[in-house]
Coordinates of C-alpha atoms in Angstrom, one line a residue:
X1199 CA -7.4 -29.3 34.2
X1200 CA -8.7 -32.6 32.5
X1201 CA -6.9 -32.3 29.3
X1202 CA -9.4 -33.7 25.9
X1203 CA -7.9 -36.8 24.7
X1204 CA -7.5 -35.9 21.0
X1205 CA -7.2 -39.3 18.2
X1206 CA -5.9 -38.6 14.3
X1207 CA -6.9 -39.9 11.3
X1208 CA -5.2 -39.7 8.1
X1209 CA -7.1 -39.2 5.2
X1210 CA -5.9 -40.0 1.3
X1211 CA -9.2 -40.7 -0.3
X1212 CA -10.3 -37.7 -2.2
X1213 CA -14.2 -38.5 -1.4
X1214 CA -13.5 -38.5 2.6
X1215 CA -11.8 -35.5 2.1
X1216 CA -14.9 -33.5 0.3
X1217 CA -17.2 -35.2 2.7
X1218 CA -15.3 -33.3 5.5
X1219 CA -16.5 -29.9 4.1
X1220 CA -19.0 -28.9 6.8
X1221 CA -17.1 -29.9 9.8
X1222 CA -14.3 -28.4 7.5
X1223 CA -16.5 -25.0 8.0
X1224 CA -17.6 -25.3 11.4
X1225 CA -13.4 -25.4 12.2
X1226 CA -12.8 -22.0 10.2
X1227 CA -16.0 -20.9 12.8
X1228 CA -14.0 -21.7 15.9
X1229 CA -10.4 -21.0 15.2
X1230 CA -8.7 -17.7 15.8
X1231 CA -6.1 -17.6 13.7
X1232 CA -8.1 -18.9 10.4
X1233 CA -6.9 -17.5 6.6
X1234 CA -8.8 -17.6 3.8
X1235 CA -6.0 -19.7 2.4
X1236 CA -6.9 -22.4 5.0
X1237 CA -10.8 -22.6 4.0
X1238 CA -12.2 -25.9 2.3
X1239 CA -13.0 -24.2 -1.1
X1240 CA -9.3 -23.3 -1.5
X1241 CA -7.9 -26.7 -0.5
X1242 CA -10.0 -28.4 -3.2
X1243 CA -8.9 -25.8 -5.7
X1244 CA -5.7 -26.3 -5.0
X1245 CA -6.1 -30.2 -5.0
X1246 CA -8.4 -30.0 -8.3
X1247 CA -6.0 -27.4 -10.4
X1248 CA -2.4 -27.8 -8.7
X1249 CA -2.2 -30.8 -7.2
X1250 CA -3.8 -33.9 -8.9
X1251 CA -3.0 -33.1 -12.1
X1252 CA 0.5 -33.8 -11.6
X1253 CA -0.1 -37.5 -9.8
X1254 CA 0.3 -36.1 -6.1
X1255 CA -0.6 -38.2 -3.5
X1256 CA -3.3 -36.6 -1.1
X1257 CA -2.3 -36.5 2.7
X1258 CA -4.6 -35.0 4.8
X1259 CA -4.4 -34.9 8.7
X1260 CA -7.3 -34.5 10.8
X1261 CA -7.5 -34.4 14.7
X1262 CA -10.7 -35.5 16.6
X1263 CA -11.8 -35.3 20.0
X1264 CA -14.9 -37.4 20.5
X1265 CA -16.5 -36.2 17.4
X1266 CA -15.6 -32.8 16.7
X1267 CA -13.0 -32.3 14.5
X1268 CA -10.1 -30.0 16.4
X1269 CA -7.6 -29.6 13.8
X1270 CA -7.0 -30.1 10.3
X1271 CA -3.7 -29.9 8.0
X1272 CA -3.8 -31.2 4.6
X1273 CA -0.6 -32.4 2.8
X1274 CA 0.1 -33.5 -0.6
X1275 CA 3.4 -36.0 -1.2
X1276 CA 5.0 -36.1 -4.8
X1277 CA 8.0 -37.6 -6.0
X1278 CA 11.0 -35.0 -7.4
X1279 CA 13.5 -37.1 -9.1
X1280 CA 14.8 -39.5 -6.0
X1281 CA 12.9 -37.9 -3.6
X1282 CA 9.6 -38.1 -1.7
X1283 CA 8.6 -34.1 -0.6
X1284 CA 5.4 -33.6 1.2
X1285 CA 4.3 -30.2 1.2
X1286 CA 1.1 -28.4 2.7
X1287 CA -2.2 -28.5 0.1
X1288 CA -2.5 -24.7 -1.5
X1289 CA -1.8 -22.9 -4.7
X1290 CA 2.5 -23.6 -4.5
X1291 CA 2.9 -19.7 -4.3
X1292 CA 3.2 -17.7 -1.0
X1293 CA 0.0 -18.3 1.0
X1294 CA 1.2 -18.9 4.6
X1295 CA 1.5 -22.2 6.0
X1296 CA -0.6 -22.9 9.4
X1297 CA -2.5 -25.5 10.9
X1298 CA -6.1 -25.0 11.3
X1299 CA -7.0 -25.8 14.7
X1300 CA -9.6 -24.9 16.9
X1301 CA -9.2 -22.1 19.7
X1302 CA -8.6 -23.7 23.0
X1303 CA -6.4 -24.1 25.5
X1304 CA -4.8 -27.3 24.3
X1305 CA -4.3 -26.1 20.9
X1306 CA -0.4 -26.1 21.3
X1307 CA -0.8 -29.5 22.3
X1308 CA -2.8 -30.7 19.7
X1309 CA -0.5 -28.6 17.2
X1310 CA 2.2 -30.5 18.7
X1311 CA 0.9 -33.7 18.7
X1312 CA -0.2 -33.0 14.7
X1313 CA 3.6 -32.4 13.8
X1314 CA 4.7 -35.7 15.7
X1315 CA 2.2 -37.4 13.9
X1316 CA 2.9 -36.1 10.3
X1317 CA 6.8 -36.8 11.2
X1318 CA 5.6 -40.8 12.2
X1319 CA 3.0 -41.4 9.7
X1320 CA 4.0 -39.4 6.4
X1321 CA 6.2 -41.7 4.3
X1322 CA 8.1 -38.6 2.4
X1323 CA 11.7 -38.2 2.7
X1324 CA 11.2 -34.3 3.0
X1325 CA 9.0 -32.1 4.6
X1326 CA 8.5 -28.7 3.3
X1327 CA 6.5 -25.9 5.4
X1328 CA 7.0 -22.6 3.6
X1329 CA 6.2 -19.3 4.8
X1330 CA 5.8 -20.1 8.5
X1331 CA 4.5 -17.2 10.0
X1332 CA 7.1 -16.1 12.7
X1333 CA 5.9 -16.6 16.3
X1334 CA 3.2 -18.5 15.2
X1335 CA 2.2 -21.5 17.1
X1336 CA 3.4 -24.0 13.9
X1337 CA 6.9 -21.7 14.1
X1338 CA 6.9 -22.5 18.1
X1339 CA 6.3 -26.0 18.0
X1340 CA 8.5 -26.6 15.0
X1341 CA 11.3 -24.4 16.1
X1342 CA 11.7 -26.2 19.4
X1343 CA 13.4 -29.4 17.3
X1344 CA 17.6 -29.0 17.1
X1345 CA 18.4 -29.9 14.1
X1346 CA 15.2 -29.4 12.4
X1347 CA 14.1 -32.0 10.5
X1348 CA 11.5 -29.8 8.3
X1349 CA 12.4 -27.2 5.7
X1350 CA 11.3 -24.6 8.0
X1351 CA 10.9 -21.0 5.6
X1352 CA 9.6 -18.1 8.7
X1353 CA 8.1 -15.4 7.3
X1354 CA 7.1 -11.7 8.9
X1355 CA 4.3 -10.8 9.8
X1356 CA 1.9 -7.4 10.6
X1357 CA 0.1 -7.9 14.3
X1358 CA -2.1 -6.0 15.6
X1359 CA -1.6 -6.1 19.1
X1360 CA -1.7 -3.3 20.9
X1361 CA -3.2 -1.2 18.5
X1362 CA -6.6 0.2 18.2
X1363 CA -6.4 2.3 15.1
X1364 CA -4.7 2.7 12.0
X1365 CA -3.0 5.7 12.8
X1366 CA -1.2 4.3 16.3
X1367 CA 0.1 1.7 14.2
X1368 CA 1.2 4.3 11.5
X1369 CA 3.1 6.1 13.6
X1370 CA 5.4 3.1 15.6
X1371 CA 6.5 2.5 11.8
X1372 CA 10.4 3.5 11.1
X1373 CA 10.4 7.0 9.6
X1374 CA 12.5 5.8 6.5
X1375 CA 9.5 3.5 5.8
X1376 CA 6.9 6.4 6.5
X1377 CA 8.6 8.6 4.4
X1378 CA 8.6 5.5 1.4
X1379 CA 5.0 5.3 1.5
X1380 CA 4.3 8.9 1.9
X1381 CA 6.6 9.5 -1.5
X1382 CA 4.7 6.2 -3.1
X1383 CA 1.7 7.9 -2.3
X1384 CA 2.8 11.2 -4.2
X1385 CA 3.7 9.2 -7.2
X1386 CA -0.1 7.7 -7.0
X1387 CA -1.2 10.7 -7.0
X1388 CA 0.1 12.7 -10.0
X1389 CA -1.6 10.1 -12.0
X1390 CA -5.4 10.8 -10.3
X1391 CA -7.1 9.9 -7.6
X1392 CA -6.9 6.7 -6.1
X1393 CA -10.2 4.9 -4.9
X1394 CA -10.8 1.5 -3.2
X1395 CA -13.7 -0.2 -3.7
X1396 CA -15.1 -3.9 -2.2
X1397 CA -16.4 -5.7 -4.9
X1398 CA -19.2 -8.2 -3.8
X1399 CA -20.7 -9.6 -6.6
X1400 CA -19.4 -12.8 -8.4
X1401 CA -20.2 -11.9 -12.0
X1402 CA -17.2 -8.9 -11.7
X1403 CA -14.0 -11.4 -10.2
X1404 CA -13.5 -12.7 -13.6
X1405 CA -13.0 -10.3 -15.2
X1406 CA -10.5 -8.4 -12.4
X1407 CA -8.6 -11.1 -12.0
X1408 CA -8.2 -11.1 -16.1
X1409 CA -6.8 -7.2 -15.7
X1410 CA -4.2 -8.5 -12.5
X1411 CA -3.0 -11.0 -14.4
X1412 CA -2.2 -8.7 -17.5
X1413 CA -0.8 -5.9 -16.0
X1414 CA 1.8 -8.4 -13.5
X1415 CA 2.6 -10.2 -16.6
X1416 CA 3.0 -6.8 -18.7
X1417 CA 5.3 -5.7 -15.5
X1418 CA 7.6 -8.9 -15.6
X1419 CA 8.1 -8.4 -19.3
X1420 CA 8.9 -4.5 -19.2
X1421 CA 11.0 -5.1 -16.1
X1422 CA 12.8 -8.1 -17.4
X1423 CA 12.0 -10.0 -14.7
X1424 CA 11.4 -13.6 -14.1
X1425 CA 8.8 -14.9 -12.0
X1426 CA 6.1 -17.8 -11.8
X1427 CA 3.4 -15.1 -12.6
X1428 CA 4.6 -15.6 -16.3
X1429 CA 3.0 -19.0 -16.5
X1430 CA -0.1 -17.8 -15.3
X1431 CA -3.1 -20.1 -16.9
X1432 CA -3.0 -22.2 -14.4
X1433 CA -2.8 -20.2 -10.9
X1434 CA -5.4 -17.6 -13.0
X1435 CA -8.0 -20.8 -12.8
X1436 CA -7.1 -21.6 -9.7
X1437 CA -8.1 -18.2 -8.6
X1438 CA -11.2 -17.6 -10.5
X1439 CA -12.5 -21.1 -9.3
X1440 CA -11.9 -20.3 -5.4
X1441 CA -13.5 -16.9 -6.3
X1442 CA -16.8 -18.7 -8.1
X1443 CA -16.8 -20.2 -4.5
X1444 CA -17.1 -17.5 -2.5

């Protein structure tokens, strides 16, 4: 097997970055594991609402073979006190972290070849990647390092493998956690019936998103609990912008 001989380009100038938005799309297309989180629209929310407003440097990675783009993974650096921490372009709250990259069978490699490229060319003195998704392919690559030299953060995750339906899932559960959600369920349903709708139309996510953010913050206060949600202006614009998008 020939393998593709991939090059990467680092990219700081907000207008290159906008002006990779379609082959920004056409990535999202042809990789497997794409979020939502991951999409072009929510990177330049994030960069527009939580990241250049407090003087981050952009830092965007971006992996060509011939000219396709293979794999993208944007970065802001900022300075904290003494320090230089580079962290992965999104809202700062608990999106996962994952490099978009396109399915093939040298996507490890490329992955791998990203990560040695960030460590070479990214002038930070840390690099945070929170809420690596455990067993992923960044959590693989990353994980193989002794002693790491990223602040590695794995998180769990739900797969579907193996499954078919809801219900075979449902029942490979623990029972103490069935028996959480069945009594959760109960609770719901003393107070009438529960219904789940899609919404599609744009003209209703402003609004929803207004009633979320009241009721968490209303929660926090009556629970006495602290949480980021409390200083919600920001992530609330943040939000309604990416959903304008969409």
């Amino acid at each position: 097997m020939i393998c593709e001989p991939a090059r990467f380009e680092i990219i700081r100038d907000v207008g290159k970055f906008l002006s990779l938005k379609p082959h920004w799309n056409y990535l999202c297309d042809k990789s497997a594991d794409y979020n939502f989180s991951q999409s072009f629209e929510w990177c330049v929310a994030a960069w527009n609402i939580m990241s250049k407003p407090h003087r981050c440097q952009l830092y965007c990675l971006v992996g060509w073979v011939d000219d396709r783009v293979i794999l993208i993974w944007p970065f802001v650096v900022q300075r904290r006190a003494l320090w230089l921490i580079a962290r992965p372009l999104g809202s700062v709250t608990t999106e996962y972290c994952d490099v978009l990259v396109e399915d093939s069978p040298e996507a490890d490699r490329w992955v791998a070849l990203a990560w040695q490229t960030l460590r070479t060319t990214c002038r930070s003195d840390v690099i945070m990647l929170p809420f690596v998704r455990a067993g992923s392919r960044l959590h693989r690559i990353v994980s193989r390092e002794r002693p790491m030299s990223a602040d590695v953060s794995p998180i769990s995750s739900v797969s579907w493998d193996g499954y078919h339906e809801w219900e075979s899932y449902y029942r490979s559960l623990h029972n103490g956690f069935r028996y959480s959600l069945r009594s959760r369920r109960g609770q719901l349903a003393e107070r009438g019936n529960l219904i789940f709708e899609a919404v599609t139309k744009h003209e209703r996510y402003p609004s929803i998103i207004d009633w979320l953010f009241l009721h968490k913050a209303e929660w926090l206060i009556r629970t006495n609990r602290s949480s980021p949600w409390l200083d919600t202006e920001k992530y609330k614009k943040f939000l309604s912008e990416v959903a304008a998008e969409k």
